[in-house]
Coordinates of C-alpha atoms and ligand atoms in Angstrom, one line a residue:
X1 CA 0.0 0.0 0.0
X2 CA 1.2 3.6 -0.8
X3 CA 1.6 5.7 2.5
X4 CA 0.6 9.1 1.9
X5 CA 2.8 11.9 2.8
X6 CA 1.5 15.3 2.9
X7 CA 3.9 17.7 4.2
X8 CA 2.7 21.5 5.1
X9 CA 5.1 23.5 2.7
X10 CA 5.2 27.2 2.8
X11 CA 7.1 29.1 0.6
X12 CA 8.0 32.3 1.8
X13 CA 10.8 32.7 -0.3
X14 CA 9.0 31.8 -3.2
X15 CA 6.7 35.1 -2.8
X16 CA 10.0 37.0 -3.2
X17 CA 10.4 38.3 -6.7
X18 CA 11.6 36.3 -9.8
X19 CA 15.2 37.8 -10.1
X20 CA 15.9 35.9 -6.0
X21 CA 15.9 32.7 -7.4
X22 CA 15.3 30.2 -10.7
X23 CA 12.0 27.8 -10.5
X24 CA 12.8 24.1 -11.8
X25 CA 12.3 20.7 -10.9
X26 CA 15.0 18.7 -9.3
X27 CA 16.1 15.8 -12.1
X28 CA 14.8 12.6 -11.5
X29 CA 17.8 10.3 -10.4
X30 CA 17.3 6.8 -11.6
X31 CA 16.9 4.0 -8.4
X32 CA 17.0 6.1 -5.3
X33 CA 17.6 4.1 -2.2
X34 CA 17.4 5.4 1.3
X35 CA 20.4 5.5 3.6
X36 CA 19.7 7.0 6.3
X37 CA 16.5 9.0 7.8
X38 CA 17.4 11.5 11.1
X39 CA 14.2 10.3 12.5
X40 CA 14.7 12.9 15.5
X41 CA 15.0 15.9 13.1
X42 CA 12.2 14.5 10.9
X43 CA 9.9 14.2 14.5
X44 CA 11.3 18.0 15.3
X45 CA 9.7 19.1 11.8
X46 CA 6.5 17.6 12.3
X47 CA 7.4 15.3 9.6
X48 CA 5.7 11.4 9.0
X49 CA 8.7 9.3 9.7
X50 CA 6.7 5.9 8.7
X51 CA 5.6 7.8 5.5
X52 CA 9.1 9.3 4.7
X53 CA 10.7 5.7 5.0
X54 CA 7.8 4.7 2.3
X55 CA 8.0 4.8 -1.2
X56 CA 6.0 7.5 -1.8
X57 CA 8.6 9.3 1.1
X58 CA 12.1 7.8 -0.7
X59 CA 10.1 9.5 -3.6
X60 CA 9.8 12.6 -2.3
X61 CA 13.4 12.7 -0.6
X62 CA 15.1 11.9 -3.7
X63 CA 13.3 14.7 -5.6
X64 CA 11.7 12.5 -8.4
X65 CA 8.2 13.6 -7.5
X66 CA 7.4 16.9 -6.0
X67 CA 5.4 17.0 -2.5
X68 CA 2.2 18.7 -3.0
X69 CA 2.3 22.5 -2.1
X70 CA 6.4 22.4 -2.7
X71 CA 7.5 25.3 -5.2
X72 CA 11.2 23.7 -5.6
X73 CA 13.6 26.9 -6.3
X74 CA 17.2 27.2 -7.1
X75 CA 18.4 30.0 -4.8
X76 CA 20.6 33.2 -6.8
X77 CA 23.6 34.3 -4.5
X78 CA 27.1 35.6 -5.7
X79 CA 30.0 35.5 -3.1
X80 CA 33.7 36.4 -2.3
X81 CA 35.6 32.9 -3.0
X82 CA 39.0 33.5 -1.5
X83 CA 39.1 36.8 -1.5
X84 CA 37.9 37.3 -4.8
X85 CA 34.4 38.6 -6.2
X86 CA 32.1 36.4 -8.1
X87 CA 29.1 38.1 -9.4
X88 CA 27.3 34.8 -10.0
X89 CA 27.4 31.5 -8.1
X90 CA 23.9 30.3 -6.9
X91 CA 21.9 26.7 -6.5
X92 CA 24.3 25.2 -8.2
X93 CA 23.4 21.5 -7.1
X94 CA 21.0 22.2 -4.7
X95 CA 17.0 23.2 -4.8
X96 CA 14.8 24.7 -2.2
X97 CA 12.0 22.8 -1.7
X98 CA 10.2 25.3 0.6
X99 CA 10.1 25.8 4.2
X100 CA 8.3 24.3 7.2
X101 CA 7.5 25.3 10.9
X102 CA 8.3 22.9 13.9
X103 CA 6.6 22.5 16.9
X104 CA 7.5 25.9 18.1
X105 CA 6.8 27.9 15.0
X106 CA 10.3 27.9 13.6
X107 CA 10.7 28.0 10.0
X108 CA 13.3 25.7 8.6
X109 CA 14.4 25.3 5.0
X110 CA 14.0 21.9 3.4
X111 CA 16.8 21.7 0.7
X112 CA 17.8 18.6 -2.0
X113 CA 21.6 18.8 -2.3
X114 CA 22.8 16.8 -5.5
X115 CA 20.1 16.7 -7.0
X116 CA 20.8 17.8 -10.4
X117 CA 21.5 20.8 -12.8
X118 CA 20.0 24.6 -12.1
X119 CA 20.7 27.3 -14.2
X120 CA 23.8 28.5 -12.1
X121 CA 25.4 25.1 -12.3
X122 CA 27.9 26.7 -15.0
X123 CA 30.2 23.5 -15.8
X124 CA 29.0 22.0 -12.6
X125 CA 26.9 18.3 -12.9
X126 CA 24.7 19.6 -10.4
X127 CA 25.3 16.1 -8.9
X128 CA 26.8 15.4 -5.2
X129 CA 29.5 11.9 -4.7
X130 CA 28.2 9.9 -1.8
X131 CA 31.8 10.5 -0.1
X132 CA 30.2 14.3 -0.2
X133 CA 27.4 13.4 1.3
X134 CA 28.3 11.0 4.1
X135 CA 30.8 13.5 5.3
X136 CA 28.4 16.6 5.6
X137 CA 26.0 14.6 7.3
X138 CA 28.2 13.0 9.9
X139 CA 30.2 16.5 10.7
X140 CA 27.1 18.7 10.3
X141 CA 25.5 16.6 13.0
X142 CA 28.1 16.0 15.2
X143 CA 28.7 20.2 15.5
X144 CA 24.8 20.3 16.1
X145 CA 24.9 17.8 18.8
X146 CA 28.1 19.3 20.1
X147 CA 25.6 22.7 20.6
X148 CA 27.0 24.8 17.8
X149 CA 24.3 26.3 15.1
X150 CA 24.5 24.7 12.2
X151 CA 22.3 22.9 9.3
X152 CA 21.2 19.7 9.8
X153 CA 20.8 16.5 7.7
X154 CA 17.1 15.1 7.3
X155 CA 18.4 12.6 4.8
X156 CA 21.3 10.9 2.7
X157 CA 20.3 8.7 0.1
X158 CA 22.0 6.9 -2.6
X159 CA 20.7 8.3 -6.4
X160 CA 21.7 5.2 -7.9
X161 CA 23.7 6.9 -10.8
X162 CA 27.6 6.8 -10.9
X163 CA 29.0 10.0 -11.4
X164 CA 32.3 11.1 -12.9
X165 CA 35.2 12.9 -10.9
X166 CA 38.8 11.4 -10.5
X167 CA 37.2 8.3 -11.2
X168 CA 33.3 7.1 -11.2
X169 CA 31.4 7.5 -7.7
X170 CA 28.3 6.7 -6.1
X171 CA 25.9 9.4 -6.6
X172 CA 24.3 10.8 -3.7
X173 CA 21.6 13.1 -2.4
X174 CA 21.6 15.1 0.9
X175 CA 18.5 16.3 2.1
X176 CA 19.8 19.3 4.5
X177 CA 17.7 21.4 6.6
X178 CA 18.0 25.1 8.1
X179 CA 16.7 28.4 9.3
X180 CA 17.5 29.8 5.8
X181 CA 19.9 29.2 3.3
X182 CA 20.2 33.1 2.8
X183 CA 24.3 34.0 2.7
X184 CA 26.1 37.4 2.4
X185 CA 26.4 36.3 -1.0
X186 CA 23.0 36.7 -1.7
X187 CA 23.3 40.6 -0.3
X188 CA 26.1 40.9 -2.9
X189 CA 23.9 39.5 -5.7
X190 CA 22.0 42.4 -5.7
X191 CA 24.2 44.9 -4.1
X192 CA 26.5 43.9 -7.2
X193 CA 23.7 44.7 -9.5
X194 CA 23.3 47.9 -8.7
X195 CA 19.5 46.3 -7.3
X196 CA 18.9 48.7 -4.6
X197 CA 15.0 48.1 -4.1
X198 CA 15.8 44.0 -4.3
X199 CA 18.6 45.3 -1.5
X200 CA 16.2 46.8 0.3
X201 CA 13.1 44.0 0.1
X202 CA 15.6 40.8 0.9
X203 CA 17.2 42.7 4.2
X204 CA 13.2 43.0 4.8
X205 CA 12.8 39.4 4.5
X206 CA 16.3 38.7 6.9
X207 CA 14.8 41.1 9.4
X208 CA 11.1 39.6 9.4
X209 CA 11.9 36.2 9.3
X210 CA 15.6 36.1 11.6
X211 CA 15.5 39.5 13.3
X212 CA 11.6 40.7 14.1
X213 CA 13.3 42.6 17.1
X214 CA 15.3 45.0 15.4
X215 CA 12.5 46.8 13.9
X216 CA 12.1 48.4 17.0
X217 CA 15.7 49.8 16.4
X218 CA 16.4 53.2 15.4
X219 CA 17.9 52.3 12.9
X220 CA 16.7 48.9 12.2
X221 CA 19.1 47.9 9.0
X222 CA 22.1 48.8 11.2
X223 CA 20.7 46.7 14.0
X224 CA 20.7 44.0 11.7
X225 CA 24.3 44.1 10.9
X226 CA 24.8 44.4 14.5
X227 CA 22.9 41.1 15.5
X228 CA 24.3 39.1 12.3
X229 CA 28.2 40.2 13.0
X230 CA 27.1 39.4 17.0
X231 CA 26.1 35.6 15.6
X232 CA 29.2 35.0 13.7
X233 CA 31.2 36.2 16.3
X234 CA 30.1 33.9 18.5
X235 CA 29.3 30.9 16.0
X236 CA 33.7 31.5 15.3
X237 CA 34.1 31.7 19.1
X238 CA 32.4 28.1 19.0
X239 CA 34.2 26.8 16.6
X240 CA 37.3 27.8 18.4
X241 CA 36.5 26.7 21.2
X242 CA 36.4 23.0 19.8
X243 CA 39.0 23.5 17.5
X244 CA 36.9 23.8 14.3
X245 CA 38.2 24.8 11.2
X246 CA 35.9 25.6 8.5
X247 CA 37.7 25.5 6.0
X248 CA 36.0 27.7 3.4
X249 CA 34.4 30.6 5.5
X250 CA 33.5 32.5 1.6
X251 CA 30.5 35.1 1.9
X252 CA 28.2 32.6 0.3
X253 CA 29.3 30.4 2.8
X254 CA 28.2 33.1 5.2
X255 CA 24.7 32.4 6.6
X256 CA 22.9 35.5 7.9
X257 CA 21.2 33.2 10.2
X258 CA 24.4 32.6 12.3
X259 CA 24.2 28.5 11.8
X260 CA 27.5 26.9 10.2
X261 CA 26.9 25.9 6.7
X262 CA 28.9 23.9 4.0
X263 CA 30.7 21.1 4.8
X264 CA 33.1 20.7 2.3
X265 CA 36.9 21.0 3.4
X266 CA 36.4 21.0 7.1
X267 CA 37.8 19.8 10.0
X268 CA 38.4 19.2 13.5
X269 CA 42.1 19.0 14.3
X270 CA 43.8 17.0 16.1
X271 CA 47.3 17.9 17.3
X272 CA 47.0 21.8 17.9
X273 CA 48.6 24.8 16.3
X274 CA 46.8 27.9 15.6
X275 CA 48.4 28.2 11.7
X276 CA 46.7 24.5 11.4
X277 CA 45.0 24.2 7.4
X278 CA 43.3 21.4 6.2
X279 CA 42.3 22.3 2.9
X280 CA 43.6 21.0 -0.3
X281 CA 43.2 24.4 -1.8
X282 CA 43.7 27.0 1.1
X283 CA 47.6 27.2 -0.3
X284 CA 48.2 30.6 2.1
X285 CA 46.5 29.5 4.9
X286 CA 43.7 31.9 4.0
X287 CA 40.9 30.1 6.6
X288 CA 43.2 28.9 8.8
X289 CA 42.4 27.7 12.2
X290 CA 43.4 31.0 13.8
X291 CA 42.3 32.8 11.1
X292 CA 38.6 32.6 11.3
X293 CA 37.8 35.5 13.5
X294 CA 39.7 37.4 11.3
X295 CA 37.7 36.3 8.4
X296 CA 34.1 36.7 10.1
X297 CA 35.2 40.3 10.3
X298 CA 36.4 40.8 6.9
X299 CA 33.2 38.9 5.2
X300 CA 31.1 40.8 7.6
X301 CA 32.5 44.2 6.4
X302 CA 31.3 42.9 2.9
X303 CA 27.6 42.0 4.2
X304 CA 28.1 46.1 5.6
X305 CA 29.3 47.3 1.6
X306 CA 25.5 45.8 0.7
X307 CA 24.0 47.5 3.4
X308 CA 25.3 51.4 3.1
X309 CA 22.7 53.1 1.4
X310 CA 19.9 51.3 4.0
X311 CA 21.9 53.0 6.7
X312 CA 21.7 56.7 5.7
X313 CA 21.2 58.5 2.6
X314 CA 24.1 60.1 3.0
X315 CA 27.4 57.4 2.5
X316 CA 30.0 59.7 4.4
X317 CA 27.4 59.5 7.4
X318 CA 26.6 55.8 6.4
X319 CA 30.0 54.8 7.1
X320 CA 30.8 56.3 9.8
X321 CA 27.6 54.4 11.6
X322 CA 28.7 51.0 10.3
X323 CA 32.0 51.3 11.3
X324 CA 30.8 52.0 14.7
X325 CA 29.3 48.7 14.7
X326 CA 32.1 47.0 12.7
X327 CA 34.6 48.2 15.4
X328 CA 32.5 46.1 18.0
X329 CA 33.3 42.6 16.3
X330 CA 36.4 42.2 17.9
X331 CA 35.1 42.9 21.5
X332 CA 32.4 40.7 20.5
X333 CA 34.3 37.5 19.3
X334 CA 36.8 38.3 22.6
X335 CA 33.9 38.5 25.1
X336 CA 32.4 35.1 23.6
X337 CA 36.2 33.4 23.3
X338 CA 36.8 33.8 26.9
X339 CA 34.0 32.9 28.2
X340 CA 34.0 29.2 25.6
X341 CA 37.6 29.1 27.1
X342 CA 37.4 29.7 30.6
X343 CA 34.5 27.5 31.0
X344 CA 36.7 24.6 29.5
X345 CA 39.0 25.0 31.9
X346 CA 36.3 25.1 34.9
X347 CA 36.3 28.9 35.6
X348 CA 32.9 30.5 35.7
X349 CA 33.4 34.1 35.6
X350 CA 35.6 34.9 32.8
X351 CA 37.6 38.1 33.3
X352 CA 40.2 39.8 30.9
X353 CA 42.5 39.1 33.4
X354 CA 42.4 35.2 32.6
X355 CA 43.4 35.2 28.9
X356 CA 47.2 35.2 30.2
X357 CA 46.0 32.0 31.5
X358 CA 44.3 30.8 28.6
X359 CA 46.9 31.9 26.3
X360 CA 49.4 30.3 28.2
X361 CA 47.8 26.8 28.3
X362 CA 47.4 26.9 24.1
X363 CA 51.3 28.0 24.3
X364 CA 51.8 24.6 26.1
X365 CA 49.9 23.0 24.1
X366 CA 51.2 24.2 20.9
X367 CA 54.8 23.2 22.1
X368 CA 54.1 20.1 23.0
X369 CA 51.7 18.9 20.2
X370 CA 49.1 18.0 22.3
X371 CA 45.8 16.7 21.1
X372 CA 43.1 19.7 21.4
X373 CA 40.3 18.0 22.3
X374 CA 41.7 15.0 24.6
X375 CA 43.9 18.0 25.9
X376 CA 40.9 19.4 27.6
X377 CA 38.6 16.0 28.3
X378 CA 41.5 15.1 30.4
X379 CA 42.0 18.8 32.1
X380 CA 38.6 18.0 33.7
X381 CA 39.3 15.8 36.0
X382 CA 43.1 16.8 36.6
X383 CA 41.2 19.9 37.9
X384 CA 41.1 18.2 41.0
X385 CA 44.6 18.7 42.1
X386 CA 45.3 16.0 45.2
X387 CA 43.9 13.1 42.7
X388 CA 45.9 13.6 39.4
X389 CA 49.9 15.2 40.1
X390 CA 51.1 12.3 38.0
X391 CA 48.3 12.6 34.9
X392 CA 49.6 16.3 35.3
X393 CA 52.9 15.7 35.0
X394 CA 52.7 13.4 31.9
X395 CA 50.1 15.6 29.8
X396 CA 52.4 18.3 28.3
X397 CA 55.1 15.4 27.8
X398 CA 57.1 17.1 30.5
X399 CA 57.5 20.7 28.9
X400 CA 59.2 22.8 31.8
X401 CA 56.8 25.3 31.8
X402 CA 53.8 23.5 32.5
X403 CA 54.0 23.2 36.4
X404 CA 54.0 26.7 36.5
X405 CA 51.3 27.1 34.8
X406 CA 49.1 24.6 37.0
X407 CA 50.2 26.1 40.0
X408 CA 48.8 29.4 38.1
X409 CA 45.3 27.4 37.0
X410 CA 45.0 25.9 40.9
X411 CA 44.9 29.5 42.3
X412 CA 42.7 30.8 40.2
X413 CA 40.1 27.8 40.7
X414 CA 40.3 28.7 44.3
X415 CA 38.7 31.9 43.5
X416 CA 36.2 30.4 42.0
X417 CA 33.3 29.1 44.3
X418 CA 32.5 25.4 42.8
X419 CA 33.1 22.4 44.6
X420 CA 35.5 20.6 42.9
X421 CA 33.2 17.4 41.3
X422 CA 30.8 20.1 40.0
X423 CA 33.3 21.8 38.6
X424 CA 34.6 18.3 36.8
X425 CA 30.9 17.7 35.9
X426 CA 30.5 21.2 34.6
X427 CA 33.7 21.1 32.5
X428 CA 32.8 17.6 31.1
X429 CA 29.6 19.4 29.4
X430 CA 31.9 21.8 27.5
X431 CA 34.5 19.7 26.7
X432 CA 33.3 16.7 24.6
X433 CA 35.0 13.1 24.5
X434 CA 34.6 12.9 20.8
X435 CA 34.5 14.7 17.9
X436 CA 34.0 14.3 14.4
X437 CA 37.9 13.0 13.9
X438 CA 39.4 13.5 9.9
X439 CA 40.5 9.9 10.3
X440 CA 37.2 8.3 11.9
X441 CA 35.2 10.3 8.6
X442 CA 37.3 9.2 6.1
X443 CA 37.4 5.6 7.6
X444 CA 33.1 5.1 7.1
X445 CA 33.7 7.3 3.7
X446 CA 35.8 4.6 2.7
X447 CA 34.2 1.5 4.3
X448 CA 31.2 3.2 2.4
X449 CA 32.7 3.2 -1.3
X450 CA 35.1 -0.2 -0.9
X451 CA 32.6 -2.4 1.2
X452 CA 29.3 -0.8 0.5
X453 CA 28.6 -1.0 4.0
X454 CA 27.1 1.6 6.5
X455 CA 28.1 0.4 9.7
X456 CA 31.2 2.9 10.6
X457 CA 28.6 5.7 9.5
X458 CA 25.8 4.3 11.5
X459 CA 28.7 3.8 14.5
X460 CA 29.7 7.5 14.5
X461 CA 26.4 9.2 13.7
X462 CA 24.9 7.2 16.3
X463 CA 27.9 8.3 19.0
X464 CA 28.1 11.7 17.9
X465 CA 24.9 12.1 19.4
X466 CA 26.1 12.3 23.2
X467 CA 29.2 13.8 22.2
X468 CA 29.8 14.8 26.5
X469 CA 29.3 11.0 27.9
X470 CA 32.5 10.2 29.0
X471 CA 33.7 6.7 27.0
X472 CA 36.5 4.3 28.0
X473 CA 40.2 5.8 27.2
X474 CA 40.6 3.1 24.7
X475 CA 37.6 3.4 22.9
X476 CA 38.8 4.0 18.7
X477 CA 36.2 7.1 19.1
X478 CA 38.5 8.5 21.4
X479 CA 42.1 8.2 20.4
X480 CA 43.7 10.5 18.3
X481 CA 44.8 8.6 15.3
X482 CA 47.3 6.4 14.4
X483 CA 50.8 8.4 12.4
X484 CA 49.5 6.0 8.9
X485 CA 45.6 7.2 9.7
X486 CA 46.0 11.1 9.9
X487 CA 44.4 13.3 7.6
X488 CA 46.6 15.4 6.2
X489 CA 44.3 17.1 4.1
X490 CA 40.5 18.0 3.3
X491 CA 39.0 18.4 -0.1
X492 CA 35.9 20.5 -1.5
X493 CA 34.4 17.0 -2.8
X494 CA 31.2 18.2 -4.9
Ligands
LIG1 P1 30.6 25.3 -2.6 O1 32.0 24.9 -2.8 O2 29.7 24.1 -2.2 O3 30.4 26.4 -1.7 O4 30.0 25.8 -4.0 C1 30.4 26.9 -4.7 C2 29.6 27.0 -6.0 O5 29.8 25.9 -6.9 C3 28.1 27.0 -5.7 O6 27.5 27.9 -6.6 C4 27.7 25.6 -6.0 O7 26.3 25.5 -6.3 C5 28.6 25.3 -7.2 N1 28.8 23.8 -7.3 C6 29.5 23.1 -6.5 N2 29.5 21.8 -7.0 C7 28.7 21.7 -8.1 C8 28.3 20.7 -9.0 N3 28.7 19.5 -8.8 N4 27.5 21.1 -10.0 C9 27.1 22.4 -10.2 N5 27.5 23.4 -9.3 C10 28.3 23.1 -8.3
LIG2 MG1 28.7 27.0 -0.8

């Protein structure tokens, strides 16, 4: 028996004028099969898990027949790649299939990823390789699951078409979901256009549909720039703080809605240095783990370029009020770092006075190559000083320094009023166990294409769920990886 599956689409974007977006239906893959269904996410959405798992579901996920009330778009956005403008990029392999409220009355995007050509594909196959698609949806759940904003994957599922790169690879479809897939690229689409009213009537759409509060503001367009450089401050901070590296922080990469968003070239790292670069193609170390604030900054400035004539009439006068909120970034990342920071290593209250101490600890660290996150699961319980002088003594591998710096971090704990097993508990919720690991990605990429089996990816998805439980010290999840299984480097993979 067919299941039905009615889903309540609402197309908000849609209602948006022609020049936002192209309308087209995604291309009908030949023998979809389902990988995986995020059952929680679908439940979140209001969505029929029994009917998405059906035929008529598989049908609908894969994009071979349209949902009734879906208006499938691809979305128009241009976007700084590396520095360097690009008037066009767009949907390239991806459609909008329209938006739909959760239980609250949050709107979420429902997007097909891979699903075929658009008019902004340019060369592009408009298709996605299930290596793509596997790795998105492990990492982009494990940061969401770790608490950081980011899209999430309703779906992976296998299009049943070999596609060609280096050599032929399982086709693949991600079905991704988020608040909106609106980037400062799409500001620049316009803004590059010399578009002023479409400008003006897509920051009205941010504003409604992210940002209702700012109309109160006196100068509501400025607020906005205000509250969007406020999230990506603190969405870097985040990553930061778990030693995130984006890889490919472009402006269309940019989400005004402050949630991370393409997973291409990421990674966590393992051994920590702050110049640490993952990416096949960042050759100057462009998005480079210490880089990102940085880069938040300079791709917020462009989001402000867009924005000018909203400001004021006058540009001399616009300026000057966006750089006042511009000059605030900094302050903002730094207020949002030390807090991430000083929580991970058990103090409460923050102060400017403790990023000697902070600063000091990634020195060590640094020197020492020590494994970012292990570094910190372990500094949880060597908080308690009487219990752990020998796990102290061995973690920095006997760098000279690092006594001194304990006997630093055991004062300033005893300003701080936790008892000490809270303050192990409290750390342990900040500092996660696992992570997303290069090596542990690659490895159920790989058992994927050689084995055709899902197992390592079912494994990891299904770990990266609890991310903060503490797990034996053995456990594969855990350990950093083996010299022959690091990562050396992370590719775009489309
Ligand atoms: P990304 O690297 O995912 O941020 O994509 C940059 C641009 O390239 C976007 O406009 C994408 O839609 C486009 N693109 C990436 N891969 C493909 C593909 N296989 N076919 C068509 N367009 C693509
Ligand atoms: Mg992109």
């Amino acid at each position: 028996m067919r299941q039905a599956l009615t889903i309540s689409f609402q197309n908000t974007y849609a209602r948006l004028p022609g020049e936002f977006y192209a309308r087209l239906s995604p291309e009908k893959m030949p023998t979809p099969r389902l990988l995986k269904l995020n059952e929680d996410l679908a439940k979140k959405l209001q969505l029929d898990v029994d009917a998405l798992q059906s035929e008529a579901g598989i049908e609908f996920l894969s994009g071979r027949v349209e949902a009734e009330g879906s208006e499938p778009l691809a979305m128009a956005y241009a976007g700084h790649q590396f520095g360097h403008f690009v008037p066009q990029l767009g949907d390239g392999r991806a459609l909008l299939l329209g938006e739909v409220l959760d239980g609250q009355g949050r709107r979420y995007d429902i997007q097909l990823k891979g699903s075929g050509r658009t008019p902004f594909s340019r060369r592009g196959d408009g298709r996605a390789t299930l290596g793509s698609v596997l790795r998105e949806y492990i990492v982009s759940e494990g940061m969401s699951a770790l608490g950081v904003p980011s899209t999430r994957a309703l779906a992976a599922l296998l299009s049943g078409e070999g596609i060609m790169r280096e050599q032929v690879f399982p086709g693949a479809i991600f079905v991704r979901v988020a608040q909106s897939h609106i980037r400062v690229g799409t500001f620049q689409f316009f803004a590059a256009r010399g578009k002023k009213d479409l400008v003006k009537t897509l920051a009205d759409y941010v504003i409604e549909r992210h940002y209702p509060a700012v109309k109160e503001a006196e100068n509501p367009y400025l607020a906005l720039l205000d509250v969007v450089s406020q999230r990506q401050a603190n969405l870097v901070a985040h990553w930061m703080a778990l030693g995130f590296i984006h890889g490919v922080m472009n402006t269309d990469n940019t989400t005004l809605s402050g949630e991370t968003i393409d997973y291409g070239p990421c990674a966590f790292m393992d051994t920590y240095h702050p110049d640490t670069v993952y990416s096949s193609i960042d050759h100057h170390g462009r998005y480079a783990y210490g880089n990102q604030p940085n880069i938040a900054l300079w791709n917020m400035s462009r989001l402000a370029e867009t924005l000018l004539f909203l400001v004021d009439a006058n540009e001399d006068k616009a300026v000057k009020k966006i750089e006042q909120v511009l000059v605030k970034f900094p302050e903002y990342f730094s207020q949002s770092w030390r807090l991430r920071m000083g929580r991970k290593i058990g103090i409460q209250n923050t102060g400017e006075e403790d990023e000697k101490l902070i600063g000091d600890l990634l020195g060590l660290m640094a020197a020492s190559k020590a494994d970012f996150t292990n570094t910190f699961r372990r500094l949880c319980v060597l908080s308690i000083k009487e219990s752990s002088l020998t796990g102290r003594a061995n973690l920095f591998h006997g760098q000279e320094k690092s006594e001194d710096w304990f006997e630093r971090w055991d004062k300033r704990l005893e300003c701080d009023e936790m008892e000490p097993d809270e303050r192990v508990a409290a750390m342990q919720k900040v500092n996660p166990s696992i992570i997303p690991r290069n090596h542990l990605v690659e490895n159920a990429i790989q058992e994927a294409l050689r084995e055709n089996s899902f197992e390592a990816f079912e494994y990891i998805i299904d770990a990266l769920k609890t991310p903060f439980v503490e797990r034996p010290p053995r456990d594969k999840l855990v350990l950093p990886p083996e010299p022959q299984e690091v990562v050396e480097q992370t590719f775009c993979g489309t």
